[in-house]
mmCIF file of N, CA and C in Angstrom:
data_model
loop_
_atom_site.group_PDB
_atom_site.id
_atom_site.type_symbol
_atom_site.label_atom_id
_atom_site.label_comp_id
_atom_site.label_asym_id
_atom_site.label_seq_id
_atom_site.Cartn_x
_atom_site.Cartn_y
_atom_site.Cartn_z
ATOM 1 N N PRO K 571 -19.338 -19.984 -6.348
ATOM 2 C CA PRO K 571 -18.012 -20.281 -5.825
ATOM 3 C C PRO K 571 -17.395 -19.063 -5.126
ATOM 4 N N ARG K 572 -16.476 -19.357 -4.270
ATOM 5 C CA ARG K 572 -15.819 -18.317 -3.483
ATOM 6 C C ARG K 572 -15.163 -17.250 -4.360
ATOM 7 N N GLU K 573 -14.576 -17.661 -5.472
ATOM 8 C CA GLU K 573 -13.884 -16.705 -6.343
ATOM 9 C C GLU K 573 -14.843 -15.641 -6.870
ATOM 10 N N LEU K 574 -16.061 -16.028 -7.221
ATOM 11 C CA LEU K 574 -17.048 -15.063 -7.706
ATOM 12 C C LEU K 574 -17.438 -14.086 -6.606
ATOM 13 N N PHE K 575 -17.619 -14.596 -5.406
ATOM 14 C CA PHE K 575 -17.947 -13.724 -4.284
ATOM 15 C C PHE K 575 -16.811 -12.747 -4.023
ATOM 16 N N GLU K 576 -15.585 -13.241 -3.966
ATOM 17 C CA GLU K 576 -14.435 -12.380 -3.681
ATOM 18 C C GLU K 576 -14.277 -11.285 -4.724
ATOM 19 N N ARG K 577 -14.582 -11.576 -5.949
ATOM 20 C CA ARG K 577 -14.409 -10.603 -7.024
ATOM 21 C C ARG K 577 -15.579 -9.619 -7.114
ATOM 22 N N ASN K 578 -16.784 -10.039 -6.771
ATOM 23 C CA ASN K 578 -17.970 -9.245 -7.080
ATOM 24 C C ASN K 578 -18.792 -8.761 -5.894
ATOM 25 N N CYS K 579 -18.462 -9.146 -4.683
ATOM 26 C CA CYS K 579 -19.323 -8.819 -3.545
ATOM 27 C C CYS K 579 -18.575 -8.088 -2.439
ATOM 28 N N TRP K 580 -19.289 -7.200 -1.790
ATOM 29 C CA TRP K 580 -18.830 -6.513 -0.592
ATOM 30 C C TRP K 580 -19.896 -6.704 0.472
ATOM 31 N N ILE K 581 -19.523 -6.555 1.730
ATOM 32 C CA ILE K 581 -20.443 -6.729 2.848
ATOM 33 C C ILE K 581 -20.591 -5.397 3.575
ATOM 34 N N SER K 582 -21.826 -5.032 3.874
ATOM 35 C CA SER K 582 -22.109 -3.844 4.671
ATOM 36 C C SER K 582 -22.489 -4.289 6.081
ATOM 37 N N PHE K 583 -22.319 -3.416 7.051
ATOM 38 C CA PHE K 583 -22.617 -3.760 8.438
ATOM 39 C C PHE K 583 -22.998 -2.510 9.200
ATOM 40 N N GLU K 584 -23.589 -2.697 10.332
ATOM 41 C CA GLU K 584 -23.877 -1.608 11.260
ATOM 42 C C GLU K 584 -22.680 -1.473 12.204
ATOM 43 N N PRO K 585 -22.333 -0.263 12.613
ATOM 44 C CA PRO K 585 -21.141 -0.067 13.442
ATOM 45 C C PRO K 585 -21.142 -0.800 14.775
ATOM 46 N N VAL K 586 -22.285 -1.208 15.266
ATOM 47 C CA VAL K 586 -22.348 -1.865 16.575
ATOM 48 C C VAL K 586 -22.307 -3.388 16.493
ATOM 49 N N GLU K 587 -22.156 -3.952 15.317
ATOM 50 C CA GLU K 587 -22.140 -5.406 15.179
ATOM 51 C C GLU K 587 -20.914 -5.988 15.877
ATOM 52 N N GLY K 588 -21.150 -6.967 16.721
ATOM 53 C CA GLY K 588 -20.086 -7.550 17.524
ATOM 54 C C GLY K 588 -19.152 -8.470 16.774
ATOM 55 N N SER K 589 -19.562 -8.973 15.631
ATOM 56 C CA SER K 589 -18.750 -9.950 14.893
ATOM 57 C C SER K 589 -17.890 -9.307 13.808
ATOM 58 N N LEU K 590 -17.659 -8.016 13.903
ATOM 59 C CA LEU K 590 -16.909 -7.314 12.863
ATOM 60 C C LEU K 590 -15.493 -7.854 12.699
ATOM 61 N N SER K 591 -14.810 -8.150 13.780
ATOM 62 C CA SER K 591 -13.440 -8.660 13.663
ATOM 63 C C SER K 591 -13.425 -10.041 13.011
ATOM 64 N N VAL K 592 -14.421 -10.863 13.298
ATOM 65 C CA VAL K 592 -14.519 -12.186 12.661
ATOM 66 C C VAL K 592 -14.759 -12.021 11.165
ATOM 67 N N LEU K 593 -15.654 -11.111 10.809
ATOM 68 C CA LEU K 593 -15.932 -10.847 9.396
ATOM 69 C C LEU K 593 -14.682 -10.352 8.681
ATOM 70 N N ALA K 594 -13.954 -9.431 9.296
ATOM 71 C CA ALA K 594 -12.731 -8.903 8.687
ATOM 72 C C ALA K 594 -11.695 -10.004 8.489
ATOM 73 N N ASP K 595 -11.575 -10.892 9.459
ATOM 74 C CA ASP K 595 -10.637 -12.012 9.325
ATOM 75 C C ASP K 595 -11.065 -12.969 8.219
ATOM 76 N N TYR K 596 -12.357 -13.162 8.064
ATOM 77 C CA TYR K 596 -12.871 -14.154 7.116
ATOM 78 C C TYR K 596 -12.830 -13.667 5.665
ATOM 79 N N ILE K 597 -13.347 -12.459 5.406
ATOM 80 C CA ILE K 597 -13.400 -11.994 4.010
ATOM 81 C C ILE K 597 -12.363 -10.931 3.694
ATOM 82 N N GLY K 598 -11.728 -10.386 4.719
ATOM 83 C CA GLY K 598 -10.760 -9.316 4.528
ATOM 84 C C GLY K 598 -11.428 -7.967 4.722
ATOM 85 N N PRO K 599 -10.783 -7.066 5.453
ATOM 86 C CA PRO K 599 -11.397 -5.768 5.733
ATOM 87 C C PRO K 599 -11.597 -4.907 4.491
ATOM 88 N N HIS K 600 -10.872 -5.198 3.416
ATOM 89 C CA HIS K 600 -11.029 -4.429 2.179
ATOM 90 C C HIS K 600 -12.338 -4.750 1.460
ATOM 91 N N LYS K 601 -13.063 -5.774 1.908
ATOM 92 C CA LYS K 601 -14.345 -6.153 1.303
ATOM 93 C C LYS K 601 -15.532 -5.733 2.171
ATOM 94 N N ILE K 602 -15.279 -4.856 3.149
ATOM 95 C CA ILE K 602 -16.326 -4.410 4.067
ATOM 96 C C ILE K 602 -16.625 -2.935 3.812
ATOM 97 N N LEU K 603 -17.905 -2.616 3.697
ATOM 98 C CA LEU K 603 -18.356 -1.231 3.552
ATOM 99 C C LEU K 603 -19.191 -0.887 4.779
ATOM 100 N N TRP K 604 -18.779 0.110 5.542
ATOM 101 C CA TRP K 604 -19.531 0.462 6.736
ATOM 102 C C TRP K 604 -20.691 1.372 6.372
ATOM 103 N N ALA K 605 -21.733 1.339 7.204
ATOM 104 C CA ALA K 605 -22.946 2.110 6.949
ATOM 105 C C ALA K 605 -23.379 2.831 8.217
ATOM 106 N N THR K 606 -23.991 3.995 8.051
ATOM 107 C CA THR K 606 -24.498 4.744 9.196
ATOM 108 C C THR K 606 -26.009 4.677 9.294
ATOM 109 N N ASP K 607 -26.687 4.327 8.235
ATOM 110 C CA ASP K 607 -28.145 4.332 8.136
ATOM 111 C C ASP K 607 -28.714 5.742 8.187
ATOM 112 N N TYR K 608 -27.888 6.734 7.971
ATOM 113 C CA TYR K 608 -28.353 8.119 7.936
ATOM 114 C C TYR K 608 -29.264 8.295 6.736
ATOM 115 N N PRO K 609 -30.363 8.947 6.816
ATOM 116 C CA PRO K 609 -30.921 9.752 7.903
ATOM 117 C C PRO K 609 -31.982 9.033 8.716
ATOM 118 N N HIS K 610 -31.993 7.738 8.720
ATOM 119 C CA HIS K 610 -32.994 6.996 9.487
ATOM 120 C C HIS K 610 -32.843 7.290 10.980
ATOM 121 N N PRO K 611 -33.947 7.349 11.713
ATOM 122 C CA PRO K 611 -33.868 7.664 13.146
ATOM 123 C C PRO K 611 -33.063 6.651 13.957
ATOM 124 N N ASP K 612 -32.970 5.424 13.477
ATOM 125 C CA ASP K 612 -32.201 4.423 14.222
ATOM 126 C C ASP K 612 -30.754 4.338 13.749
ATOM 127 N N GLY K 613 -30.336 5.294 12.923
ATOM 128 C CA GLY K 613 -28.968 5.317 12.414
ATOM 129 C C GLY K 613 -27.968 5.746 13.478
ATOM 130 N N PHE K 614 -26.705 5.650 13.139
ATOM 131 C CA PHE K 614 -25.620 5.976 14.063
ATOM 132 C C PHE K 614 -24.899 7.227 13.582
ATOM 133 N N PHE K 615 -25.612 8.334 13.523
ATOM 134 C CA PHE K 615 -25.055 9.565 13.011
ATOM 135 C C PHE K 615 -25.467 10.689 13.935
ATOM 136 N N PRO K 616 -24.578 11.570 14.306
ATOM 137 C CA PRO K 616 -23.144 11.542 14.024
ATOM 138 C C PRO K 616 -22.432 10.540 14.936
ATOM 139 N N GLY K 617 -21.194 10.308 14.658
ATOM 140 C CA GLY K 617 -20.378 9.463 15.507
ATOM 141 C C GLY K 617 -20.126 8.059 15.015
ATOM 142 N N ALA K 618 -20.664 7.687 13.861
ATOM 143 C CA ALA K 618 -20.470 6.317 13.370
ATOM 144 C C ALA K 618 -18.993 5.958 13.195
ATOM 145 N N PRO K 619 -18.164 6.830 12.617
ATOM 146 C CA PRO K 619 -16.745 6.460 12.484
ATOM 147 C C PRO K 619 -16.070 6.214 13.835
ATOM 148 N N ASP K 620 -16.481 6.952 14.857
ATOM 149 C CA ASP K 620 -15.895 6.759 16.188
ATOM 150 C C ASP K 620 -16.209 5.378 16.750
ATOM 151 N N LEU K 621 -17.381 4.842 16.406
ATOM 152 C CA LEU K 621 -17.737 3.505 16.889
ATOM 153 C C LEU K 621 -16.772 2.455 16.351
ATOM 154 N N ILE K 622 -16.235 2.678 15.159
ATOM 155 C CA ILE K 622 -15.246 1.762 14.581
ATOM 156 C C ILE K 622 -13.862 2.081 15.139
ATOM 157 N N ALA K 623 -13.512 3.357 15.164
ATOM 158 C CA ALA K 623 -12.178 3.770 15.605
ATOM 159 C C ALA K 623 -11.878 3.335 17.039
ATOM 160 N N LYS K 624 -12.891 3.204 17.864
ATOM 161 C CA LYS K 624 -12.692 2.849 19.274
ATOM 162 C C LYS K 624 -12.743 1.347 19.536
ATOM 163 N N ARG K 625 -12.800 0.536 18.496
ATOM 164 C CA ARG K 625 -12.858 -0.925 18.673
ATOM 165 C C ARG K 625 -11.452 -1.461 18.925
ATOM 166 N N PRO K 626 -11.126 -1.897 20.145
ATOM 167 C CA PRO K 626 -9.762 -2.322 20.467
ATOM 168 C C PRO K 626 -9.338 -3.618 19.777
ATOM 169 N N GLU K 627 -10.290 -4.439 19.366
ATOM 170 C CA GLU K 627 -9.933 -5.717 18.740
ATOM 171 C C GLU K 627 -9.524 -5.572 17.275
ATOM 172 N N LEU K 628 -9.689 -4.380 16.708
ATOM 173 C CA LEU K 628 -9.326 -4.145 15.308
ATOM 174 C C LEU K 628 -8.005 -3.394 15.229
ATOM 175 N N SER K 629 -7.120 -3.844 14.356
ATOM 176 C CA SER K 629 -5.847 -3.140 14.159
ATOM 177 C C SER K 629 -6.097 -1.819 13.438
ATOM 178 N N ALA K 630 -5.109 -0.946 13.485
ATOM 179 C CA ALA K 630 -5.224 0.342 12.799
ATOM 180 C C ALA K 630 -5.437 0.141 11.300
ATOM 181 N N GLU K 631 -4.752 -0.818 10.709
ATOM 182 C CA GLU K 631 -4.907 -1.079 9.274
ATOM 183 C C GLU K 631 -6.295 -1.635 8.956
ATOM 184 N N THR K 632 -6.809 -2.504 9.803
ATOM 185 C CA THR K 632 -8.159 -3.036 9.592
ATOM 186 C C THR K 632 -9.181 -1.911 9.671
ATOM 187 N N LYS K 633 -9.035 -1.024 10.639
ATOM 188 C CA LYS K 633 -9.939 0.123 10.755
ATOM 189 C C LYS K 633 -9.859 0.999 9.513
ATOM 190 N N ARG K 634 -8.647 1.239 9.017
ATOM 191 C CA ARG K 634 -8.485 2.064 7.816
ATOM 192 C C ARG K 634 -9.181 1.425 6.621
ATOM 193 N N GLN K 635 -9.016 0.127 6.482
ATOM 194 C CA GLN K 635 -9.653 -0.577 5.369
ATOM 195 C C GLN K 635 -11.176 -0.519 5.480
ATOM 196 N N ILE K 636 -11.697 -0.701 6.686
ATOM 197 C CA ILE K 636 -13.145 -0.688 6.884
ATOM 198 C C ILE K 636 -13.719 0.706 6.656
ATOM 199 N N LEU K 637 -13.058 1.729 7.173
ATOM 200 C CA LEU K 637 -13.586 3.087 7.077
ATOM 201 C C LEU K 637 -13.349 3.741 5.722
ATOM 202 N N ALA K 638 -12.336 3.314 4.979
ATOM 203 C CA ALA K 638 -12.033 3.992 3.716
ATOM 204 C C ALA K 638 -11.600 3.059 2.600
ATOM 205 N N GLY K 639 -10.760 2.094 2.901
ATOM 206 C CA GLY K 639 -10.182 1.250 1.860
ATOM 207 C C GLY K 639 -11.193 0.439 1.080
ATOM 208 N N GLY K 640 -12.180 -0.131 1.776
ATOM 209 C CA GLY K 640 -13.194 -0.922 1.090
ATOM 210 C C GLY K 640 -13.985 -0.093 0.098
ATOM 211 N N ALA K 641 -14.389 1.097 0.505
ATOM 212 C CA ALA K 641 -15.137 1.978 -0.394
ATOM 213 C C ALA K 641 -14.267 2.431 -1.560
ATOM 214 N N ALA K 642 -13.001 2.725 -1.298
ATOM 215 C CA ALA K 642 -12.104 3.145 -2.379
ATOM 216 C C ALA K 642 -11.958 2.050 -3.427
ATOM 217 N N ARG K 643 -11.861 0.805 -2.992
ATOM 218 C CA ARG K 643 -11.772 -0.308 -3.949
ATOM 219 C C ARG K 643 -13.096 -0.529 -4.662
ATOM 220 N N PHE K 644 -14.208 -0.437 -3.924
ATOM 221 C CA PHE K 644 -15.531 -0.625 -4.515
ATOM 222 C C PHE K 644 -15.770 0.373 -5.645
ATOM 223 N N TYR K 645 -15.407 1.628 -5.418
ATOM 224 C CA TYR K 645 -15.601 2.676 -6.418
ATOM 225 C C TYR K 645 -14.412 2.818 -7.366
ATOM 226 N N ALA K 646 -13.491 1.872 -7.317
ATOM 227 C CA ALA K 646 -12.317 1.848 -8.201
ATOM 228 C C ALA K 646 -11.524 3.152 -8.132
ATOM 229 N N LEU K 647 -11.321 3.659 -6.922
ATOM 230 C CA LEU K 647 -10.534 4.875 -6.723
ATOM 231 C C LEU K 647 -9.067 4.568 -6.477
ATOM 232 N N VAL K 648 -8.758 3.302 -6.249
ATOM 233 C CA VAL K 648 -7.364 2.883 -6.055
ATOM 234 C C VAL K 648 -7.059 1.718 -6.960
#
């Protein structure tokens, strides 16, 4: 059920995924954990945070949640 997913699951993504705004609208940006794939050669490092920060379709709050808020909640830091 949806309640179990909302309570127990987070979604990871690559910074270049085009459906990020749809995902944020659907599950909430606080349930998204971004990934760089570092140190893999096909990773997005350095510069992965910039790929999110420069996305015009995402609000400043959505970007904050994706880049920091989701991880803070996942690790129970807030």
